[in-house]
Amino acid sequence: MKAAQLLTSSASPNPAVDPRPSTIAVDGPAASGKSTLGGTLARRLGYLYFDTGVMYRAVTWAALTRSVPTDDEAAVTALAERLHIEVEPPTVEDGRQYTVLADGVDVTWLIRTPEVDAHVSTVSAYPGVRRAMVAQQRRVAAAGRIVMVGRDIGTVVLPDADLKLYVDASVEERARRRWLEVQERGEEADYDDVLASMRHRDEVDSHREVSPLRVAKDAVVLNTTALDIEGVLDRAERLVEERGCPVD
Ligand code: CDP
């Protein structure tokens, strides 16, 4: 995984005089608003934006398309270890925030199907899959100036992140948002099916043995059920200003 670094934007300021947090972890359940918050925050700060969910989705897509049963832990783990995942700046102007390649195939939208949604929690619960993904994520984060979004960023991937946000919303509101997203892409979706799939994913993500979704002790919780994106961004930006990282 190399090209994620390319998503960074403006020039690096001198870390000795930049008092902003350098590593920002954003965690939360499906469709809580963490990707929108993370992407916008990174753009405004000129930081790299890295949505780790795309990696687990890419492995799931690869398993489904290569007839690797998602309940075959050894086979899925071997696949995760050899799959070449790249995240690049958008290569097509179709509303995407980035382009995701899996062994060279553009899977940016293919990893968003209900079928991937239904299997991704099983795949991402495998310890070997997580080991392979987390190692790559830490390599990408090593340079700092990054907003990394996922489920276990503040707890496991970057436990020393300078700022940790946990974005949450009610499951009904999250299902409504996901249902609207699917419809906007011109696909059919039944709200009750989306809600059931989201409840299932919440359950598996929160109760798996390795790196379950939970709020890091030092994370700030942002509830987006009633707050619009501008309200959440305002709060996050105030926190960034308040939490200067230590200046050497
Ligand atoms: O966009 P949405 O919130 O629906 O999901 P996502 O962030 O793309 O993540 C998809 C799935 O990948 C999650 O349901 C988790 O099972 C898994 N995941 C994870 O285990 N750890 C991460 N750091 C990110 C995602």
mmCIF file of C-alpha atoms and ligand atoms in Angstrom:
data_model
loop_
_atom_site.group_PDB
_atom_site.id
_atom_site.type_symbol
_atom_site.label_atom_id
_atom_site.label_comp_id
_atom_site.label_asym_id
_atom_site.label_seq_id
_atom_site.Cartn_x
_atom_site.Cartn_y
_atom_site.Cartn_z
ATOM 1 C CA MET A 1 0.000 0.000 0.000
ATOM 2 C CA LYS A 2 1.787 3.098 -1.108
ATOM 3 C CA ALA A 3 -0.417 5.665 -2.709
ATOM 4 C CA ALA A 4 -2.487 6.660 0.325
ATOM 5 C CA GLN A 5 0.246 9.159 1.018
ATOM 6 C CA LEU A 6 -0.715 10.926 -2.203
ATOM 7 C CA LEU A 7 -3.965 12.088 -0.645
ATOM 8 C CA THR A 8 -2.131 14.618 1.462
ATOM 9 C CA SER A 9 -2.606 18.156 0.270
ATOM 10 C CA SER A 10 -0.796 21.344 1.314
ATOM 11 C CA ALA A 11 2.891 21.739 2.131
ATOM 12 C CA SER A 12 4.191 20.514 5.501
ATOM 13 C CA PRO A 13 4.587 23.230 8.090
ATOM 14 C CA ASN A 14 7.543 23.092 10.467
ATOM 15 C CA PRO A 15 6.413 20.714 13.270
ATOM 16 C CA ALA A 16 8.336 22.814 15.781
ATOM 17 C CA VAL A 17 6.009 25.757 15.187
ATOM 18 C CA ASP A 18 2.787 23.930 14.297
ATOM 19 C CA PRO A 19 0.879 23.462 17.543
ATOM 20 C CA ARG A 20 -1.901 21.376 15.993
ATOM 21 C CA PRO A 21 -2.392 17.684 16.777
ATOM 22 C CA SER A 22 -0.453 15.707 14.174
ATOM 23 C CA THR A 23 -2.333 12.415 14.385
ATOM 24 C CA ILE A 24 -6.112 12.512 14.657
ATOM 25 C CA ALA A 25 -8.063 9.283 15.210
ATOM 26 C CA VAL A 26 -11.762 9.197 14.297
ATOM 27 C CA ASP A 27 -13.738 6.100 15.273
ATOM 28 C CA GLY A 28 -17.401 5.209 15.375
ATOM 29 C CA PRO A 29 -20.070 2.824 14.081
ATOM 30 C CA ALA A 30 -21.303 2.543 10.480
ATOM 31 C CA ALA A 31 -22.717 5.720 8.911
ATOM 32 C CA SER A 32 -22.190 7.764 12.062
ATOM 33 C CA GLY A 33 -20.725 10.614 9.989
ATOM 34 C CA LYS A 34 -17.080 9.816 10.728
ATOM 35 C CA SER A 35 -15.983 9.672 7.087
ATOM 36 C CA THR A 36 -17.570 13.030 6.242
ATOM 37 C CA LEU A 37 -16.081 14.585 9.359
ATOM 38 C CA GLY A 38 -12.669 12.976 8.814
ATOM 39 C CA GLY A 39 -12.467 13.902 5.130
ATOM 40 C CA THR A 40 -13.501 17.508 5.634
ATOM 41 C CA LEU A 41 -11.279 17.995 8.671
ATOM 42 C CA ALA A 42 -8.265 16.595 6.774
ATOM 43 C CA ARG A 43 -8.927 18.873 3.795
ATOM 44 C CA ARG A 44 -9.205 21.959 6.005
ATOM 45 C CA LEU A 45 -6.017 21.078 7.914
ATOM 46 C CA GLY A 46 -4.103 20.015 4.793
ATOM 47 C CA TYR A 47 -3.625 16.541 6.298
ATOM 48 C CA LEU A 48 -3.700 13.088 4.763
ATOM 49 C CA TYR A 49 -7.164 11.518 5.011
ATOM 50 C CA PHE A 50 -7.203 7.771 5.410
ATOM 51 C CA ASP A 51 -10.440 5.782 5.689
ATOM 52 C CA THR A 52 -9.286 2.351 6.934
ATOM 53 C CA GLY A 53 -12.702 0.763 6.291
ATOM 54 C CA VAL A 54 -11.881 0.622 2.566
ATOM 55 C CA MET A 55 -9.137 -1.927 3.273
ATOM 56 C CA TYR A 56 -11.484 -4.381 5.031
ATOM 57 C CA ARG A 57 -14.058 -3.780 2.301
ATOM 58 C CA ALA A 58 -11.481 -4.459 -0.439
ATOM 59 C CA VAL A 59 -10.511 -7.789 1.159
ATOM 60 C CA THR A 60 -14.217 -8.700 1.441
ATOM 61 C CA TRP A 61 -14.860 -7.773 -2.201
ATOM 62 C CA ALA A 62 -11.864 -9.858 -3.297
ATOM 63 C CA ALA A 63 -13.100 -12.877 -1.316
ATOM 64 C CA LEU A 64 -16.618 -12.587 -2.776
ATOM 65 C CA THR A 65 -15.428 -12.197 -6.375
ATOM 66 C CA ARG A 66 -12.768 -14.920 -6.158
ATOM 67 C CA SER A 67 -15.102 -17.473 -4.589
ATOM 68 C CA VAL A 68 -13.170 -17.568 -1.323
ATOM 69 C CA PRO A 69 -15.824 -18.421 1.316
ATOM 70 C CA THR A 70 -15.884 -15.569 3.838
ATOM 71 C CA ASP A 71 -16.241 -18.097 6.668
ATOM 72 C CA ASP A 72 -12.927 -19.756 5.710
ATOM 73 C CA GLU A 73 -10.622 -17.831 8.061
ATOM 74 C CA ALA A 74 -7.349 -19.307 6.764
ATOM 75 C CA ALA A 75 -8.189 -18.661 3.120
ATOM 76 C CA VAL A 76 -9.432 -15.097 3.769
ATOM 77 C CA THR A 77 -6.346 -14.332 5.860
ATOM 78 C CA ALA A 78 -4.035 -15.606 3.092
ATOM 79 C CA LEU A 79 -5.953 -13.440 0.625
ATOM 80 C CA ALA A 80 -5.607 -10.357 2.865
ATOM 81 C CA GLU A 81 -1.872 -10.931 3.157
ATOM 82 C CA ARG A 82 -1.311 -10.979 -0.594
ATOM 83 C CA LEU A 83 -3.953 -8.499 -1.833
ATOM 84 C CA HIS A 84 -2.366 -5.276 -3.075
ATOM 85 C CA ILE A 85 -4.563 -2.393 -1.926
ATOM 86 C CA GLU A 86 -3.875 1.158 -3.053
ATOM 87 C CA VAL A 87 -5.725 4.349 -2.173
ATOM 88 C CA GLU A 88 -5.147 7.231 -4.573
ATOM 89 C CA PRO A 89 -6.546 10.697 -5.205
ATOM 90 C CA PRO A 90 -9.812 10.460 -7.235
ATOM 91 C CA THR A 91 -9.173 9.256 -10.804
ATOM 92 C CA VAL A 92 -12.813 9.758 -11.931
ATOM 93 C CA GLU A 93 -15.070 12.731 -11.225
ATOM 94 C CA ASP A 94 -18.100 10.862 -9.927
ATOM 95 C CA GLY A 95 -18.370 12.124 -6.375
ATOM 96 C CA ARG A 96 -15.702 9.800 -4.941
ATOM 97 C CA GLN A 97 -13.327 11.084 -2.229
ATOM 98 C CA TYR A 98 -10.532 8.767 -3.413
ATOM 99 C CA THR A 99 -9.929 5.842 -5.732
ATOM 100 C CA VAL A 100 -9.408 2.383 -4.236
ATOM 101 C CA LEU A 101 -7.518 -0.245 -6.255
ATOM 102 C CA ALA A 102 -7.380 -3.938 -5.335
ATOM 103 C CA ASP A 103 -4.733 -5.751 -7.366
ATOM 104 C CA GLY A 104 -5.073 -2.948 -9.910
ATOM 105 C CA VAL A 105 -8.900 -3.096 -10.233
ATOM 106 C CA ASP A 106 -10.841 0.090 -9.456
ATOM 107 C CA VAL A 107 -13.143 -1.118 -6.651
ATOM 108 C CA THR A 108 -14.125 2.301 -5.296
ATOM 109 C CA TRP A 109 -17.870 1.698 -5.733
ATOM 110 C CA LEU A 110 -17.782 -2.097 -5.849
ATOM 111 C CA ILE A 111 -16.813 -2.171 -2.164
ATOM 112 C CA ARG A 112 -20.014 -0.267 -1.232
ATOM 113 C CA THR A 113 -22.560 -2.913 -2.224
ATOM 114 C CA PRO A 114 -25.012 -4.429 0.298
ATOM 115 C CA GLU A 115 -23.264 -7.772 -0.309
ATOM 116 C CA VAL A 116 -19.931 -6.366 0.905
ATOM 117 C CA ASP A 117 -21.784 -4.691 3.814
ATOM 118 C CA ALA A 118 -23.225 -8.065 4.784
ATOM 119 C CA HIS A 119 -19.836 -9.881 4.903
ATOM 120 C CA VAL A 120 -17.299 -7.229 5.902
ATOM 121 C CA SER A 121 -17.762 -7.646 9.667
ATOM 122 C CA THR A 122 -17.012 -11.376 9.436
ATOM 123 C CA VAL A 123 -13.853 -10.726 7.430
ATOM 124 C CA SER A 124 -12.635 -7.874 9.630
ATOM 125 C CA ALA A 125 -13.022 -9.948 12.808
ATOM 126 C CA TYR A 126 -10.233 -12.355 11.722
ATOM 127 C CA PRO A 127 -7.047 -11.625 13.724
ATOM 128 C CA GLY A 128 -4.750 -12.387 10.753
ATOM 129 C CA VAL A 129 -6.681 -10.007 8.494
ATOM 130 C CA ARG A 130 -6.436 -7.261 11.132
ATOM 131 C CA ARG A 131 -2.705 -7.867 11.621
ATOM 132 C CA ALA A 132 -2.064 -7.405 7.901
ATOM 133 C CA MET A 133 -4.209 -4.255 7.672
ATOM 134 C CA VAL A 134 -3.021 -2.610 10.899
ATOM 135 C CA ALA A 135 0.650 -2.999 9.909
ATOM 136 C CA GLN A 136 -0.053 -1.098 6.675
ATOM 137 C CA GLN A 137 -2.110 1.538 8.488
ATOM 138 C CA ARG A 138 0.682 2.257 10.976
ATOM 139 C CA ARG A 139 3.179 2.629 8.137
ATOM 140 C CA VAL A 140 0.934 5.199 6.456
ATOM 141 C CA ALA A 141 0.448 7.100 9.752
ATOM 142 C CA ALA A 142 4.141 7.192 10.652
ATOM 143 C CA ALA A 143 4.700 10.476 8.807
ATOM 144 C CA GLY A 144 2.038 12.243 10.935
ATOM 145 C CA ARG A 145 -0.334 14.990 9.749
ATOM 146 C CA ILE A 146 -3.058 12.435 9.245
ATOM 147 C CA VAL A 147 -6.743 11.980 9.995
ATOM 148 C CA MET A 148 -7.321 8.224 10.218
ATOM 149 C CA VAL A 149 -10.884 6.914 10.350
ATOM 150 C CA GLY A 150 -12.107 3.479 11.436
ATOM 151 C CA ARG A 151 -13.232 1.375 14.390
ATOM 152 C CA ASP A 152 -10.033 0.749 16.365
ATOM 153 C CA ILE A 153 -7.810 3.688 15.462
ATOM 154 C CA GLY A 154 -7.788 5.379 18.888
ATOM 155 C CA THR A 155 -7.739 2.075 20.792
ATOM 156 C CA VAL A 156 -5.333 -0.128 18.796
ATOM 157 C CA VAL A 157 -3.853 1.330 15.612
ATOM 158 C CA LEU A 158 -2.750 4.709 17.011
ATOM 159 C CA PRO A 159 -3.166 4.522 20.811
ATOM 160 C CA ASP A 160 -0.946 7.614 21.163
ATOM 161 C CA ALA A 161 -2.918 9.754 18.698
ATOM 162 C CA ASP A 162 -2.822 13.453 19.620
ATOM 163 C CA LEU A 163 -6.593 13.818 19.328
ATOM 164 C CA LYS A 164 -9.213 11.066 19.429
ATOM 165 C CA LEU A 165 -12.779 11.602 18.311
ATOM 166 C CA TYR A 166 -15.589 9.081 18.583
ATOM 167 C CA VAL A 167 -18.525 9.888 16.320
ATOM 168 C CA ASP A 168 -21.884 8.356 17.157
ATOM 169 C CA ALA A 169 -25.566 8.561 16.218
ATOM 170 C CA SER A 170 -28.676 6.458 16.841
ATOM 171 C CA VAL A 171 -28.924 3.291 14.751
ATOM 172 C CA GLU A 172 -32.172 4.505 13.141
ATOM 173 C CA GLU A 173 -30.572 7.766 12.051
ATOM 174 C CA ARG A 174 -27.509 5.947 10.719
ATOM 175 C CA ALA A 175 -29.673 3.507 8.759
ATOM 176 C CA ARG A 176 -31.638 6.449 7.327
ATOM 177 C CA ARG A 177 -28.386 8.080 6.126
ATOM 178 C CA ARG A 178 -27.078 4.855 4.570
ATOM 179 C CA TRP A 179 -30.452 4.243 2.891
ATOM 180 C CA LEU A 180 -30.344 7.743 1.367
ATOM 181 C CA GLU A 181 -26.739 7.201 0.171
ATOM 182 C CA VAL A 182 -27.705 3.966 -1.577
ATOM 183 C CA GLN A 183 -30.697 5.657 -3.226
ATOM 184 C CA GLU A 184 -28.576 8.592 -4.353
ATOM 185 C CA ARG A 185 -26.370 6.122 -6.188
ATOM 186 C CA GLY A 186 -29.502 5.020 -8.063
ATOM 187 C CA GLU A 187 -29.663 1.612 -6.370
ATOM 188 C CA GLU A 188 -32.700 -0.061 -4.839
ATOM 189 C CA ALA A 189 -32.785 -0.325 -1.054
ATOM 190 C CA ASP A 190 -35.351 -1.176 1.542
ATOM 191 C CA TYR A 191 -34.982 0.852 4.759
ATOM 192 C CA ASP A 192 -35.800 -2.124 6.999
ATOM 193 C CA ASP A 193 -33.125 -4.251 5.279
ATOM 194 C CA VAL A 194 -30.543 -1.485 5.686
ATOM 195 C CA LEU A 195 -31.482 -1.120 9.366
ATOM 196 C CA ALA A 196 -31.226 -4.875 9.978
ATOM 197 C CA SER A 197 -27.840 -5.088 8.228
ATOM 198 C CA MET A 198 -26.541 -2.148 10.260
ATOM 199 C CA ARG A 199 -27.715 -3.659 13.554
ATOM 200 C CA HIS A 200 -25.975 -6.906 12.612
ATOM 201 C CA ARG A 201 -22.728 -5.090 11.737
ATOM 202 C CA ASP A 202 -22.869 -3.059 14.998
ATOM 203 C CA GLU A 203 -23.295 -6.284 16.935
ATOM 204 C CA VAL A 204 -20.371 -8.114 15.295
ATOM 205 C CA ASP A 205 -18.038 -5.070 15.291
ATOM 206 C CA SER A 206 -18.694 -4.364 18.986
ATOM 207 C CA HIS A 207 -18.434 -7.938 20.267
ATOM 208 C CA ARG A 208 -15.562 -9.453 18.294
ATOM 209 C CA GLU A 209 -12.563 -10.608 20.314
ATOM 210 C CA VAL A 210 -9.903 -8.631 18.500
ATOM 211 C CA SER A 211 -10.137 -4.819 18.504
ATOM 212 C CA PRO A 212 -13.879 -4.448 19.130
ATOM 213 C CA LEU A 213 -15.476 -1.086 18.451
ATOM 214 C CA ARG A 214 -15.348 0.883 21.697
ATOM 215 C CA VAL A 215 -14.714 4.421 22.879
ATOM 216 C CA ALA A 216 -11.043 5.016 23.761
ATOM 217 C CA LYS A 217 -10.654 6.276 27.352
ATOM 218 C CA ASP A 218 -9.280 9.604 26.157
ATOM 219 C CA ALA A 219 -11.637 10.103 23.179
ATOM 220 C CA VAL A 220 -14.126 12.957 22.842
ATOM 221 C CA VAL A 221 -17.583 11.684 21.872
ATOM 222 C CA LEU A 222 -19.464 13.663 19.223
ATOM 223 C CA ASN A 223 -23.105 12.681 18.826
ATOM 224 C CA THR A 224 -24.354 13.519 15.335
ATOM 225 C CA THR A 225 -27.971 12.385 15.718
ATOM 226 C CA ALA A 226 -29.165 15.958 16.061
ATOM 227 C CA LEU A 227 -26.082 17.918 14.928
ATOM 228 C CA ASP A 228 -25.542 18.679 11.237
ATOM 229 C CA ILE A 229 -22.123 18.287 9.663
ATOM 230 C CA GLU A 230 -21.234 21.965 10.158
ATOM 231 C CA GLY A 231 -22.044 21.699 13.870
ATOM 232 C CA VAL A 232 -19.864 18.607 14.256
ATOM 233 C CA LEU A 233 -17.026 20.188 12.264
ATOM 234 C CA ASP A 234 -17.133 23.323 14.424
ATOM 235 C CA ARG A 235 -16.744 21.197 17.554
ATOM 236 C CA ALA A 236 -13.947 19.126 16.034
ATOM 237 C CA GLU A 237 -12.072 22.222 14.855
ATOM 238 C CA ARG A 238 -12.333 23.799 18.304
ATOM 239 C CA LEU A 239 -10.858 20.617 19.787
ATOM 240 C CA VAL A 240 -8.003 20.699 17.256
ATOM 241 C CA GLU A 241 -7.225 24.279 18.300
ATOM 242 C CA GLU A 242 -7.401 23.470 22.014
ATOM 243 C CA ARG A 243 -5.214 20.345 21.793
ATOM 244 C CA GLY A 244 -1.882 21.508 20.517
ATOM 245 C CA CYS A 245 0.510 18.560 20.338
ATOM 246 C CA PRO A 246 3.688 18.951 22.369
ATOM 247 C CA VAL A 247 6.206 21.146 20.553
ATOM 248 C CA ASP A 248 9.793 19.878 20.762
HETATM 249 O O1 CDP B 1 -18.666 3.337 6.058
HETATM 250 P P1 CDP B 1 -19.109 2.446 7.188
HETATM 251 O O2 CDP B 1 -19.063 3.145 8.494
HETATM 252 O O3 CDP B 1 -20.378 1.734 6.914
HETATM 253 O O4 CDP B 1 -18.085 1.256 7.300
HETATM 254 P P2 CDP B 1 -16.535 1.310 7.090
HETATM 255 O O5 CDP B 1 -15.887 2.337 7.951
HETATM 256 O O6 CDP B 1 -16.277 1.360 5.624
HETATM 257 O O7 CDP B 1 -16.097 -0.125 7.658
HETATM 258 C C1 CDP B 1 -16.617 -1.319 7.123
HETATM 259 C C2 CDP B 1 -16.361 -2.435 8.105
HETATM 260 O O8 CDP B 1 -14.949 -2.658 8.197
HETATM 261 C C3 CDP B 1 -16.811 -2.209 9.535
HETATM 262 O O9 CDP B 1 -18.153 -2.595 9.739
HETATM 263 C C4 CDP B 1 -15.850 -3.068 10.339
HETATM 264 O O10 CDP B 1 -16.280 -4.401 10.392
HETATM 265 C C5 CDP B 1 -14.585 -3.007 9.512
HETATM 266 N N1 CDP B 1 -13.579 -2.051 10.025
HETATM 267 C C6 CDP B 1 -12.791 -2.453 11.076
HETATM 268 O O11 CDP B 1 -12.975 -3.544 11.602
HETATM 269 N N2 CDP B 1 -11.784 -1.652 11.536
HETATM 270 C C7 CDP B 1 -11.560 -0.458 10.970
HETATM 271 N N3 CDP B 1 -10.545 0.294 11.416
HETATM 272 C C8 CDP B 1 -12.378 -0.001 9.921
HETATM 273 C C9 CDP B 1 -13.410 -0.822 9.464
#
